[in-house]
PDB file of C-alpha atoms in Angstrom:
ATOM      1  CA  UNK F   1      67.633 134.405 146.242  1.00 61.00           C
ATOM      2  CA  UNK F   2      67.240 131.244 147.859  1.00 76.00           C
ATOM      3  CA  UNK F   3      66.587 131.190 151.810  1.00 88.00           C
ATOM      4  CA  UNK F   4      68.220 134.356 151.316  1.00 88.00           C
ATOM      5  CA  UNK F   5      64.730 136.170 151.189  1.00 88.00           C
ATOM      6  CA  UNK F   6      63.234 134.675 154.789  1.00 93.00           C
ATOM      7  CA  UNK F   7      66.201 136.598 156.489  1.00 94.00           C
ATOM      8  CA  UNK F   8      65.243 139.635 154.037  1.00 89.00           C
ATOM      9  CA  UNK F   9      61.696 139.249 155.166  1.00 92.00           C
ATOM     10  CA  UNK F  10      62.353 138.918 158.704  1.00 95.00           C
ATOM     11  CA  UNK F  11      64.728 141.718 158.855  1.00 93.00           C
ATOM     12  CA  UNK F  12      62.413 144.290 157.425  1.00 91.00           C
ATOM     13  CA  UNK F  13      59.528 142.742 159.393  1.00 94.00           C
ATOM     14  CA  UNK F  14      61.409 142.892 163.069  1.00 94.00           C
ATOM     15  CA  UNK F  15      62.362 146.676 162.115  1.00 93.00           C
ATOM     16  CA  UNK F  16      58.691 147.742 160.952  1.00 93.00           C
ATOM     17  CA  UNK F  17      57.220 145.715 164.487  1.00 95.00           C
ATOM     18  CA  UNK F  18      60.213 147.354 166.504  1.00 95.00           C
ATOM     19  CA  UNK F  19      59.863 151.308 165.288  1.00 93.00           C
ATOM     20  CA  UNK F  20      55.509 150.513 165.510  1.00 94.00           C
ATOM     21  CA  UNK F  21      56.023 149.578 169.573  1.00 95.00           C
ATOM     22  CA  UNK F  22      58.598 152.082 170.217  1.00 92.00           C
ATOM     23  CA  UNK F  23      56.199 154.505 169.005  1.00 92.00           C
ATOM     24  CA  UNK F  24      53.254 153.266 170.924  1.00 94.00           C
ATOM     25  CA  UNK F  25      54.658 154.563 173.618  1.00 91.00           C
ATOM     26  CA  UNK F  26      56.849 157.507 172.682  1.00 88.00           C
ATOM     27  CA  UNK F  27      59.873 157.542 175.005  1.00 88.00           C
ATOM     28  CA  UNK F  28      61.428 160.409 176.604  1.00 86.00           C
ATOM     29  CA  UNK F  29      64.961 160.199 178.265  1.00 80.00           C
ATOM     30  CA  UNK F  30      64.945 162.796 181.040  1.00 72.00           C
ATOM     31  CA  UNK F  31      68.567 162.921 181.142  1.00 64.00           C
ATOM     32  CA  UNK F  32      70.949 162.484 183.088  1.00 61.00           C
ATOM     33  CA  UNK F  33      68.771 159.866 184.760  1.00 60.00           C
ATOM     34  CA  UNK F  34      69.103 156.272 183.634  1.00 62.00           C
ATOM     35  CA  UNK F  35      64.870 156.109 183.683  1.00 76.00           C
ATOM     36  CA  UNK F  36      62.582 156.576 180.582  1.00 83.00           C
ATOM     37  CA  UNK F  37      59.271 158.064 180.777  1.00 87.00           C
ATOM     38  CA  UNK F  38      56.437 156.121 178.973  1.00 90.00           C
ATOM     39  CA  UNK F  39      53.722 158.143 176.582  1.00 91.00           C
ATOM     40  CA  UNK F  40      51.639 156.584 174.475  1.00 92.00           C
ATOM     41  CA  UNK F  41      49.293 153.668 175.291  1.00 94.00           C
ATOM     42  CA  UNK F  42      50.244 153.518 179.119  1.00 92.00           C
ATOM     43  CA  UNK F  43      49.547 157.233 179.351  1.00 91.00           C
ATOM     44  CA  UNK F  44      46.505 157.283 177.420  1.00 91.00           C
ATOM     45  CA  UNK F  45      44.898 154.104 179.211  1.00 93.00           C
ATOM     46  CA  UNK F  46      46.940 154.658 182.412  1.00 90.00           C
ATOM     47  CA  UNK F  47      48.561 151.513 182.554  1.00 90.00           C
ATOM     48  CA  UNK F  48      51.814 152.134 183.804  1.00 86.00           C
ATOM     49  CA  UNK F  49      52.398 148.149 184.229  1.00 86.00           C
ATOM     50  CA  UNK F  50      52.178 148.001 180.413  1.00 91.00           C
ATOM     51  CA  UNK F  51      55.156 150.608 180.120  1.00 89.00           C
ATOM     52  CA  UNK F  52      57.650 148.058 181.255  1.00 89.00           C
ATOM     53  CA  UNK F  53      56.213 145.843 178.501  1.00 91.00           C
ATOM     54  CA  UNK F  54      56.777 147.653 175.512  1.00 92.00           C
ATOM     55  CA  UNK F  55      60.562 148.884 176.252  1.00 91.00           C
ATOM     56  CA  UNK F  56      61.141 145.091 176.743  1.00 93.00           C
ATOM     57  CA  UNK F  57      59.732 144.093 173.257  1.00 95.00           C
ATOM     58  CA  UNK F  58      61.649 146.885 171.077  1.00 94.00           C
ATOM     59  CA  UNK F  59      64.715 146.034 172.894  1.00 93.00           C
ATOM     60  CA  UNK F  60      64.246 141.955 171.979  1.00 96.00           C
ATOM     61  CA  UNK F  61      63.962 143.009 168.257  1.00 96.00           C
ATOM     62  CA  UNK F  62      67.203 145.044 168.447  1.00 95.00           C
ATOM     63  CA  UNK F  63      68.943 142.429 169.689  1.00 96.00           C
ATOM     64  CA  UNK F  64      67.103 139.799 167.222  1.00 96.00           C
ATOM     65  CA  UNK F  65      68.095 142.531 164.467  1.00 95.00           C
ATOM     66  CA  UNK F  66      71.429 142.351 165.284  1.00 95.00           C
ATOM     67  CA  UNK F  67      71.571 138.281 164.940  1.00 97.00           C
ATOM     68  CA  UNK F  68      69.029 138.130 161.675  1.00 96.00           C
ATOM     69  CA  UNK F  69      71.934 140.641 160.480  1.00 94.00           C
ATOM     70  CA  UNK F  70      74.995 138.585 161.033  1.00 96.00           C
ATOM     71  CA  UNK F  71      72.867 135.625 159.129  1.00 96.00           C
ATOM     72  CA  UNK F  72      72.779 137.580 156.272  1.00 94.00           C
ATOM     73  CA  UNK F  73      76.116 138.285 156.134  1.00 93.00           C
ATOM     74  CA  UNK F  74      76.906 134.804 156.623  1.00 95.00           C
ATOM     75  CA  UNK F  75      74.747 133.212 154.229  1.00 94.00           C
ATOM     76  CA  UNK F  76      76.306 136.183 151.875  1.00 90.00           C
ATOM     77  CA  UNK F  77      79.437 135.214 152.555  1.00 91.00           C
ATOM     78  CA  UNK F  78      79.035 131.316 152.523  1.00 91.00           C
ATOM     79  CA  UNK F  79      76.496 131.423 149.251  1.00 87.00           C
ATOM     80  CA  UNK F  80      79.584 133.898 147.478  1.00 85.00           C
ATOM     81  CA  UNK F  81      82.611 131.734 148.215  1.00 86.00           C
ATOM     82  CA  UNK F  82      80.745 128.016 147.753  1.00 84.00           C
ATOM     83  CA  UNK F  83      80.530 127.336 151.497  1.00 90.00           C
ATOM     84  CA  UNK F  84      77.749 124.708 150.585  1.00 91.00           C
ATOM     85  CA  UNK F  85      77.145 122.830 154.153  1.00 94.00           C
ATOM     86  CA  UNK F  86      76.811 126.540 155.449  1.00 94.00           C
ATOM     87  CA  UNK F  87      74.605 127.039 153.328  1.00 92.00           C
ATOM     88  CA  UNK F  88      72.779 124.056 153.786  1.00 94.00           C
ATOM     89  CA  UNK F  89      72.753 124.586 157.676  1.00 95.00           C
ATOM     90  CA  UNK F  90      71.327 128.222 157.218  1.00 95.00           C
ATOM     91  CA  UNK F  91      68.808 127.574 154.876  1.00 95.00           C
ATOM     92  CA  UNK F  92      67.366 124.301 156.512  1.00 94.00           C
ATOM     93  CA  UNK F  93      63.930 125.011 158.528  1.00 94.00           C
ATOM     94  CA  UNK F  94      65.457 124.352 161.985  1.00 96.00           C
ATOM     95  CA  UNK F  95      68.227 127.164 161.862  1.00 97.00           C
ATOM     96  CA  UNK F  96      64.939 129.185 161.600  1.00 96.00           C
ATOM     97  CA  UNK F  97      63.047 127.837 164.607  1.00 97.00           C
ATOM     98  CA  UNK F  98      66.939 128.084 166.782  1.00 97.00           C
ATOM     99  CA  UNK F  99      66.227 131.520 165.516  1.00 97.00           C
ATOM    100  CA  UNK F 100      62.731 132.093 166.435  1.00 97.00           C
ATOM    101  CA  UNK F 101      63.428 129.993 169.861  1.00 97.00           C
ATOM    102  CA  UNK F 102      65.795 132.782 170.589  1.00 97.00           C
ATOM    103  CA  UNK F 103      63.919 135.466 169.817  1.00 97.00           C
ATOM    104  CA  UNK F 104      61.641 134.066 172.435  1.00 97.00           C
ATOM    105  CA  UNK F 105      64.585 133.633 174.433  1.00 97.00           C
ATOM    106  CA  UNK F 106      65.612 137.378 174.492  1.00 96.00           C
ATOM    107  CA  UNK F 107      62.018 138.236 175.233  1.00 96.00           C
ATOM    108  CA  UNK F 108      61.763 135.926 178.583  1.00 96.00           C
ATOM    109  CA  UNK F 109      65.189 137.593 179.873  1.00 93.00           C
ATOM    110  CA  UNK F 110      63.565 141.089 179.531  1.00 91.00           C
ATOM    111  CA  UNK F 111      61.128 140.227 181.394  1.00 92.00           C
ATOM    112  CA  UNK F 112      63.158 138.447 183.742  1.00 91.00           C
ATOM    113  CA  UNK F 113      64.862 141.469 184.332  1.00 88.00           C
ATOM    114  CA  UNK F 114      62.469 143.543 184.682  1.00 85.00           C
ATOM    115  CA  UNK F 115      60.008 141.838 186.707  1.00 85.00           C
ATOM    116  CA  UNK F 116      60.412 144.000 189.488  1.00 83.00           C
ATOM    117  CA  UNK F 117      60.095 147.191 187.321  1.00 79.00           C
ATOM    118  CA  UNK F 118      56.984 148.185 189.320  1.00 74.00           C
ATOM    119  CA  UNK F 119      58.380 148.788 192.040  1.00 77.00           C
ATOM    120  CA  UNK F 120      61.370 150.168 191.043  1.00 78.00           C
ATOM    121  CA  UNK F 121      59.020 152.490 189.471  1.00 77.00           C
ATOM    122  CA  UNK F 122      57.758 153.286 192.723  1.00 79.00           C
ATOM    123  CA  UNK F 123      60.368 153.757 194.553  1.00 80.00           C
ATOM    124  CA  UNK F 124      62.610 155.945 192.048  1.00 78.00           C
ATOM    125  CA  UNK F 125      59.825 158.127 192.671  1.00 80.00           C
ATOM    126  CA  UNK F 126      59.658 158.115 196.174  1.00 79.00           C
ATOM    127  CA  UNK F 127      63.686 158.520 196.142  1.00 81.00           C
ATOM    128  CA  UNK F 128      64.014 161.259 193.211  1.00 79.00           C
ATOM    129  CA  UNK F 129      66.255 164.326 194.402  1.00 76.00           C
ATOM    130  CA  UNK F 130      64.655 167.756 195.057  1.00 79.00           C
ATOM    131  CA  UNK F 131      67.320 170.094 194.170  1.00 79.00           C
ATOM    132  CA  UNK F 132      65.328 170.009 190.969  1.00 76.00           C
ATOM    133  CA  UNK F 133      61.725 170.840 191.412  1.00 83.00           C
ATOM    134  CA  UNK F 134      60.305 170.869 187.471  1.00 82.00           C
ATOM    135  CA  UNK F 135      62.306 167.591 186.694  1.00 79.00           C
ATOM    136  CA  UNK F 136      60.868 166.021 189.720  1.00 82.00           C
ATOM    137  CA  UNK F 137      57.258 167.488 189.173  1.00 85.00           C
ATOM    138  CA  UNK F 138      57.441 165.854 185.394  1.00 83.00           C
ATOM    139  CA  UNK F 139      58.773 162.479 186.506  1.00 83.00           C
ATOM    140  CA  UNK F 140      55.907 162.321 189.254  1.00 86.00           C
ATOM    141  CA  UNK F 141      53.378 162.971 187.073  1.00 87.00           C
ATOM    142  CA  UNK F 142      53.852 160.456 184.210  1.00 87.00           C
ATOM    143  CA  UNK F 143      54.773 156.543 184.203  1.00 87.00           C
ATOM    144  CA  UNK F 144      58.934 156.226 184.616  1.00 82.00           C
ATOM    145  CA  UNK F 145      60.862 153.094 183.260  1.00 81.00           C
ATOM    146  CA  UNK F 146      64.220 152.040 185.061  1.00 73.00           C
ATOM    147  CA  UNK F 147      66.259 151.479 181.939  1.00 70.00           C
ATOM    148  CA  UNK F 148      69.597 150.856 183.634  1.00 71.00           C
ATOM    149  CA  UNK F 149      70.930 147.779 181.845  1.00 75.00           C
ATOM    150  CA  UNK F 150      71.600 144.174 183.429  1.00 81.00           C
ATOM    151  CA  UNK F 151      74.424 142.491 182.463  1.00 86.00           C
ATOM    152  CA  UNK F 152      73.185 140.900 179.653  1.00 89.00           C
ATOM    153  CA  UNK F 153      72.359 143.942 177.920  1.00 88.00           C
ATOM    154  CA  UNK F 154      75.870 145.159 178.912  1.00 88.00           C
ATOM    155  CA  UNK F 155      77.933 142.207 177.266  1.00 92.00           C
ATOM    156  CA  UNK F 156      75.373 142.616 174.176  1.00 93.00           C
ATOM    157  CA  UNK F 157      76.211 146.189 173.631  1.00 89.00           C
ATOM    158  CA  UNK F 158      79.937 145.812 174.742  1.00 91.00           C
ATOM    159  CA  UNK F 159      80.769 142.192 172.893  1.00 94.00           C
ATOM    160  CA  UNK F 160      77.928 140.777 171.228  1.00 94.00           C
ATOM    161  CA  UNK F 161      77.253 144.135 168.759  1.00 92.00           C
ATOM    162  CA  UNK F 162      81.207 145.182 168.500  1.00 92.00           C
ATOM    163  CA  UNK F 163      81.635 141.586 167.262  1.00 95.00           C
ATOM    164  CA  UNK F 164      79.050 141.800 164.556  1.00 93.00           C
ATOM    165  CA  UNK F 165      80.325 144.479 163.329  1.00 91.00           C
ATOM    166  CA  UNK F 166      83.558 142.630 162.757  1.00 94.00           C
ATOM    167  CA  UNK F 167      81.845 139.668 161.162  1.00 94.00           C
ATOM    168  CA  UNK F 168      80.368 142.380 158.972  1.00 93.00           C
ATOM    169  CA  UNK F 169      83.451 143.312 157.736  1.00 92.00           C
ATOM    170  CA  UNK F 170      85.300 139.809 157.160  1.00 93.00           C
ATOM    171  CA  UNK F 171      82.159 138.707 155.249  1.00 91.00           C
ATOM    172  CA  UNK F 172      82.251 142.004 153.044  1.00 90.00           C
ATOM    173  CA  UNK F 173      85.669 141.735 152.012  1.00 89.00           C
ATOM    174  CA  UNK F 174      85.875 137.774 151.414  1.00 89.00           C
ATOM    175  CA  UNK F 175      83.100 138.271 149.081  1.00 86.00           C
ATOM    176  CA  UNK F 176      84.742 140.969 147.026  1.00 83.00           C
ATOM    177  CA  UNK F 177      88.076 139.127 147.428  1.00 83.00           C
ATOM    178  CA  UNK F 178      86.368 136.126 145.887  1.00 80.00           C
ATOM    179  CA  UNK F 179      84.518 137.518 143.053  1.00 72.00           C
ATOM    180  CA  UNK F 180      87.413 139.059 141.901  1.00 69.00           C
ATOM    181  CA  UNK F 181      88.585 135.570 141.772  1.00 67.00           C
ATOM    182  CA  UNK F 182      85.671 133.809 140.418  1.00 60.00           C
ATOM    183  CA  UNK F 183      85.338 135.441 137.611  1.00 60.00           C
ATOM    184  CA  UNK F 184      86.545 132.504 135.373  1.00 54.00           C
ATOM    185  CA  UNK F 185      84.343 129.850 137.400  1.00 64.00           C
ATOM    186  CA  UNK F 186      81.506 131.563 138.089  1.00 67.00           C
ATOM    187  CA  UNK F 187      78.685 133.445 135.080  1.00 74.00           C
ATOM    188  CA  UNK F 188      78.689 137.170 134.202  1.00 75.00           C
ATOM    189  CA  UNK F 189      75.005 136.950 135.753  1.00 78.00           C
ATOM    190  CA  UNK F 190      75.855 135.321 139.092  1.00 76.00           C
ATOM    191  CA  UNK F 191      78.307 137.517 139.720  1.00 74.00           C
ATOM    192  CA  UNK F 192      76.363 140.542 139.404  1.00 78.00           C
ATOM    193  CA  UNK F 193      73.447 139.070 141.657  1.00 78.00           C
ATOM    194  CA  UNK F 194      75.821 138.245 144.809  1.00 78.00           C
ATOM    195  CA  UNK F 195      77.549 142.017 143.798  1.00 80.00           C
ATOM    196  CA  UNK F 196      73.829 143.336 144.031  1.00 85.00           C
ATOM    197  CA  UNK F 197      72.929 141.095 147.347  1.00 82.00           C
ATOM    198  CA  UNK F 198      75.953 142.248 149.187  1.00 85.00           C
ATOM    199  CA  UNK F 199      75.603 145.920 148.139  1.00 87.00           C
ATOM    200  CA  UNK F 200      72.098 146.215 148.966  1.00 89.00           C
ATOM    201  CA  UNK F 201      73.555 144.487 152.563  1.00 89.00           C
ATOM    202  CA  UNK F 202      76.182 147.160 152.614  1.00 89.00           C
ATOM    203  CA  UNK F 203      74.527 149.848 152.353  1.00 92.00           C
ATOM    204  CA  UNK F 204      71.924 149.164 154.490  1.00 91.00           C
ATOM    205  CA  UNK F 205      74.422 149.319 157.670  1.00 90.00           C
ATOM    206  CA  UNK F 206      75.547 152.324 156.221  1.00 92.00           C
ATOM    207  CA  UNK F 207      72.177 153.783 156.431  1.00 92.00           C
ATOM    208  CA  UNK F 208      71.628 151.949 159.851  1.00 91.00           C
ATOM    209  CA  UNK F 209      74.858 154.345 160.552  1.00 92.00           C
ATOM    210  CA  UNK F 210      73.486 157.522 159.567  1.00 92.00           C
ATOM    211  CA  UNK F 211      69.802 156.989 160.920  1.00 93.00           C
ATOM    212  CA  UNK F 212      70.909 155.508 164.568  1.00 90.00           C
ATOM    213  CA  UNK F 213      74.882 156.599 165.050  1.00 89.00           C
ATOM    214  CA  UNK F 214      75.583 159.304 163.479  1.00 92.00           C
ATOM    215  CA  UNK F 215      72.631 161.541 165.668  1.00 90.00           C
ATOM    216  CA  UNK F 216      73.354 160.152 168.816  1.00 87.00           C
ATOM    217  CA  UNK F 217      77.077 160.948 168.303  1.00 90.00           C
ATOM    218  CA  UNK F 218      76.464 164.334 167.150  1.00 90.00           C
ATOM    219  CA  UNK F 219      73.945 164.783 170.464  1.00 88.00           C
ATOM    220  CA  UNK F 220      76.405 163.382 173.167  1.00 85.00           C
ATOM    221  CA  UNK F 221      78.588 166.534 171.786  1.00 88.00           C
ATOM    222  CA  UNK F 222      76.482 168.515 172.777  1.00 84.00           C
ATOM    223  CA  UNK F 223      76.690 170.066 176.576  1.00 81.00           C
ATOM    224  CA  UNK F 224      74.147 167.951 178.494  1.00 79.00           C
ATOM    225  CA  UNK F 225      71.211 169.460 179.036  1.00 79.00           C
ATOM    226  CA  UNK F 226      70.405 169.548 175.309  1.00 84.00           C
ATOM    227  CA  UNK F 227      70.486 166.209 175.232  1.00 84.00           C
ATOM    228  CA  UNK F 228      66.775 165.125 176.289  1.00 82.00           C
ATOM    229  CA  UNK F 229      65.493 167.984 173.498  1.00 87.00           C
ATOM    230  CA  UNK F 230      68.183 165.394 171.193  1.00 88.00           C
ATOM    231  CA  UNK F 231      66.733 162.405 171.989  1.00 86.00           C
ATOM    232  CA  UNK F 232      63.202 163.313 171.165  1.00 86.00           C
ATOM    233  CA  UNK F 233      64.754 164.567 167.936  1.00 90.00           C
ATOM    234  CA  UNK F 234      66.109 161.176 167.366  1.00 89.00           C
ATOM    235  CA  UNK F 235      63.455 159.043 168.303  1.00 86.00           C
ATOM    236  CA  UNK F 236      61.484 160.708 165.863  1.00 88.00           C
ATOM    237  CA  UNK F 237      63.914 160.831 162.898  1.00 91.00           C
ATOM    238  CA  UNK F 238      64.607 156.998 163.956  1.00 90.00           C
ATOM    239  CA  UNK F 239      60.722 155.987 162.868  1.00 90.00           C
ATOM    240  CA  UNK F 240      61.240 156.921 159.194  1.00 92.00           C
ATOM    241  CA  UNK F 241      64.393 154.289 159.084  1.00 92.00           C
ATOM    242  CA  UNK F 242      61.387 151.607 158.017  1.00 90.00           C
ATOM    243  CA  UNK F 243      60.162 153.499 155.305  1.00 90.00           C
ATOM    244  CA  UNK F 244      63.877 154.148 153.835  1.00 92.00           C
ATOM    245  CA  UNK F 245      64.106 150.099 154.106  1.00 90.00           C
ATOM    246  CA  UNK F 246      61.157 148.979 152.549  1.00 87.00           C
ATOM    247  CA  UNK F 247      61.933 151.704 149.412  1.00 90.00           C
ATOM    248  CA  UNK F 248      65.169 150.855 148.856  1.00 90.00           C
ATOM    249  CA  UNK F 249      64.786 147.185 149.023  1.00 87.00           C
ATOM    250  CA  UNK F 250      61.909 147.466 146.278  1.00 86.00           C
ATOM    251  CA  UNK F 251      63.653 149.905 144.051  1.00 88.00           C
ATOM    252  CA  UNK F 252      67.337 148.028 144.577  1.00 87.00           C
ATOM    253  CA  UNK F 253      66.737 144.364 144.003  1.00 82.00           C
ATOM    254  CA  UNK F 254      65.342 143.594 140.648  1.00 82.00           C
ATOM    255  CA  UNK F 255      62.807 141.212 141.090  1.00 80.00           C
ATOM    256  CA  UNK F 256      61.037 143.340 144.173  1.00 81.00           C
ATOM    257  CA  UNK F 257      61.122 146.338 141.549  1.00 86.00           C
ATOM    258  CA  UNK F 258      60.253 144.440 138.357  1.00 87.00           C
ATOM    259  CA  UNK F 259      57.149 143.192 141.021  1.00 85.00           C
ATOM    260  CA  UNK F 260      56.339 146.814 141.647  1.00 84.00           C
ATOM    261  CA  UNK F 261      56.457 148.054 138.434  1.00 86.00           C
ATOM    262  CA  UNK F 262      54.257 145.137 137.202  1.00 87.00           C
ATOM    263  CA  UNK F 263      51.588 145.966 140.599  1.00 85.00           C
ATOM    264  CA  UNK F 264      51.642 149.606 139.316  1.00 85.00           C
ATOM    265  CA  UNK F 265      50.737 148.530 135.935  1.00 85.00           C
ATOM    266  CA  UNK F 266      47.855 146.243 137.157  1.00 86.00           C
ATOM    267  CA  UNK F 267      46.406 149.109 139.369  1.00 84.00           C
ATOM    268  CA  UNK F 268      46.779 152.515 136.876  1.00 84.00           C
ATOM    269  CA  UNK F 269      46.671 150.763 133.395  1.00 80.00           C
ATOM    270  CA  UNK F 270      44.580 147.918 133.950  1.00 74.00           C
ATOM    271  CA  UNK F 271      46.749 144.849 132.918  1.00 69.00           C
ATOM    272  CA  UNK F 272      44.594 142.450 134.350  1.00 58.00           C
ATOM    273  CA  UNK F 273      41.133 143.697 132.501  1.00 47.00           C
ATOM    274  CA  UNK F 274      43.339 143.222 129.098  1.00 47.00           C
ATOM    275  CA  UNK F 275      44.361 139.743 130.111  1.00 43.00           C
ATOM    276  CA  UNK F 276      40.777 138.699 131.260  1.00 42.00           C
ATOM    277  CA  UNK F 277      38.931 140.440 128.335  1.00 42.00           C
ATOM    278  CA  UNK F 278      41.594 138.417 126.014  1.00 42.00           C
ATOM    279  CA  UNK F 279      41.266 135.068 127.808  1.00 43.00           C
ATOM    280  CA  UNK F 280      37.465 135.496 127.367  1.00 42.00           C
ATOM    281  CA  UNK F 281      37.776 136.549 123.646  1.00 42.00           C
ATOM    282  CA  UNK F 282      39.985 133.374 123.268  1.00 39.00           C
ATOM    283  CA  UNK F 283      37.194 131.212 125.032  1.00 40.00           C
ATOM    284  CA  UNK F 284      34.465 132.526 123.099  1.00 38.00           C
ATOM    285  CA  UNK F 285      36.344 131.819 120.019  1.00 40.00           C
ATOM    286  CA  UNK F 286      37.306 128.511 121.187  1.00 41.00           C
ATOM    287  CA  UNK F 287      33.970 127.653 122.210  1.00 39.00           C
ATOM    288  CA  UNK F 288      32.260 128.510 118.941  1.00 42.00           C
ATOM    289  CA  UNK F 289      34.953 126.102 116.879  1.00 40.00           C
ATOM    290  CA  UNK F 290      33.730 123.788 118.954  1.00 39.00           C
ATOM    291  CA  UNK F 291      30.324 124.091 118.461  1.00 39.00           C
ATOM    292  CA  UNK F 292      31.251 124.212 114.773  1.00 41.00           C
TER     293      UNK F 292
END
């Protein structure tokens, strides 16, 4: 797989980190109101400063997500069609630092943005409407985020993620295009192992699409005062997209499930005893030809 598997790694690793914070602090979206009310950690420990902290570090892996996902693509796409110096580029240590430099990046603007999140805090409180008296009652009494997006997050969600979704798709069907091509140039085997890699890419955004897109589209047709009741639906059907990842990448690609299979061997059946009592029998034996 090639440098293929670092982008694997790090894909599955941002989304297990990501959905681990978001649920640190359990998020409820009171709406209509652009604000998010913390749980969790800041509620527990009352440290409402520590709210503002963990929206900004979910959001940085989303957005890293989003780029670790277009790599993978990419290298797809340049590894299926013989786009070497691609390749090379994407596979070469320092594309990975650019990328981990820019994670970094992303994480300084959140909290660029939201260094004044405090007092925003404060005064969205002080400012809240009355013609609601529970609503207001709830938000006073727990820790409140200002998640109205900056203008960064607003060309990320309305250029940066349409785009992807684009590159997706050109790097899906130049791959298909050119293994139906290939097939004279290229072995029965490889074949199979870029149809396999791009699959398994596949139909993780499909899953992506059902886990993130397909409830939030089915709440926001909803009248809106079901919607907060939706969200915390969401959120917690969201957390179980990890577990879906890390199962399907195991059981689809075949070395990750020959690996398992081989783990579950060594743990119910013992394979390791049988190879240790036989490398001592052999040593013994060994040992008294010597002496012989």
């Amino acid at each position: 797989m090639g440098a293929y598997k670092w982008y694997l790694t790090w894909a599955i690793s941002d989304m297990n980190i990501l959905f681990t914070v978001l649920a640190s602090w359990d998020p409820e979206l009171p709406w209509p109101h652009y604000e998010m009310i913390a749980h969790g950690i800041p509620e527990y420990f009352n440290i409402p400063w520590l709210a503002p902290l963990l929206r900004i570090i979910p959001y940085t892996l989303y957005e890293m997500h989003v780029y670790i996902t277009i790599c993978r693509f990419v290298y797809r796409y340049a590894q299926t069609t013989g786009k070497q110096k691609l390749m090379n580029i994407m596979s070469h240590g320092y594309f990975f630092t650019f990328l981990f430099v820019l994670m970094i990046a992303l994480f300084v603007k959140g909290l660029y943005f939201n260094r004044f999140a405090w007092s925003d805090w404060v005064q969205y409180k002080l400012q809240f409407p009355n013609n609601d008296t529970k609503l207001k009652e709830h938000i006073m009494n727990n820790i409140d985020i200002p998640a109205r997006p900056n203008k960064f997050e607003n060309f990320f969600q309305y250029a940066i993620f349409p785009s992807s979704l684009i590159i997706y798709f050109f790097c899906t069907v130049q791959c298909y295009r050119y293994k139906t091509r290939a097939k004279n140039t290229l072995s029965k085997r490889t074949l199979e192992l870029y149809q396999v890699l791009i699959h398994g890419l596949v139909v993780e955004q499909l899953a992506e699409f059902l886990w993130f897109f397909a409830p939030l589209i089915y709440i926001v047709s909803y009248d809106e005062k079901y919607w907060p009741i939706g969200f915390h639906i969401m959120y917690r059907f969201m957390y179980t997209y990890p577990t879906f990842l890390m199962i399907f990448t195991l059981g689809f690609f075949k070395p990750y499930r020959a690996s398992v299979k081989r783990l579950v061997r060594i743990l119910f059946y013992g394979e390791v005893e049988k190879v240790l009592v036989v490398s001592s029998s052999y040593t013994i034996k060994n040992s008294n030809v010597a002496t012989k």
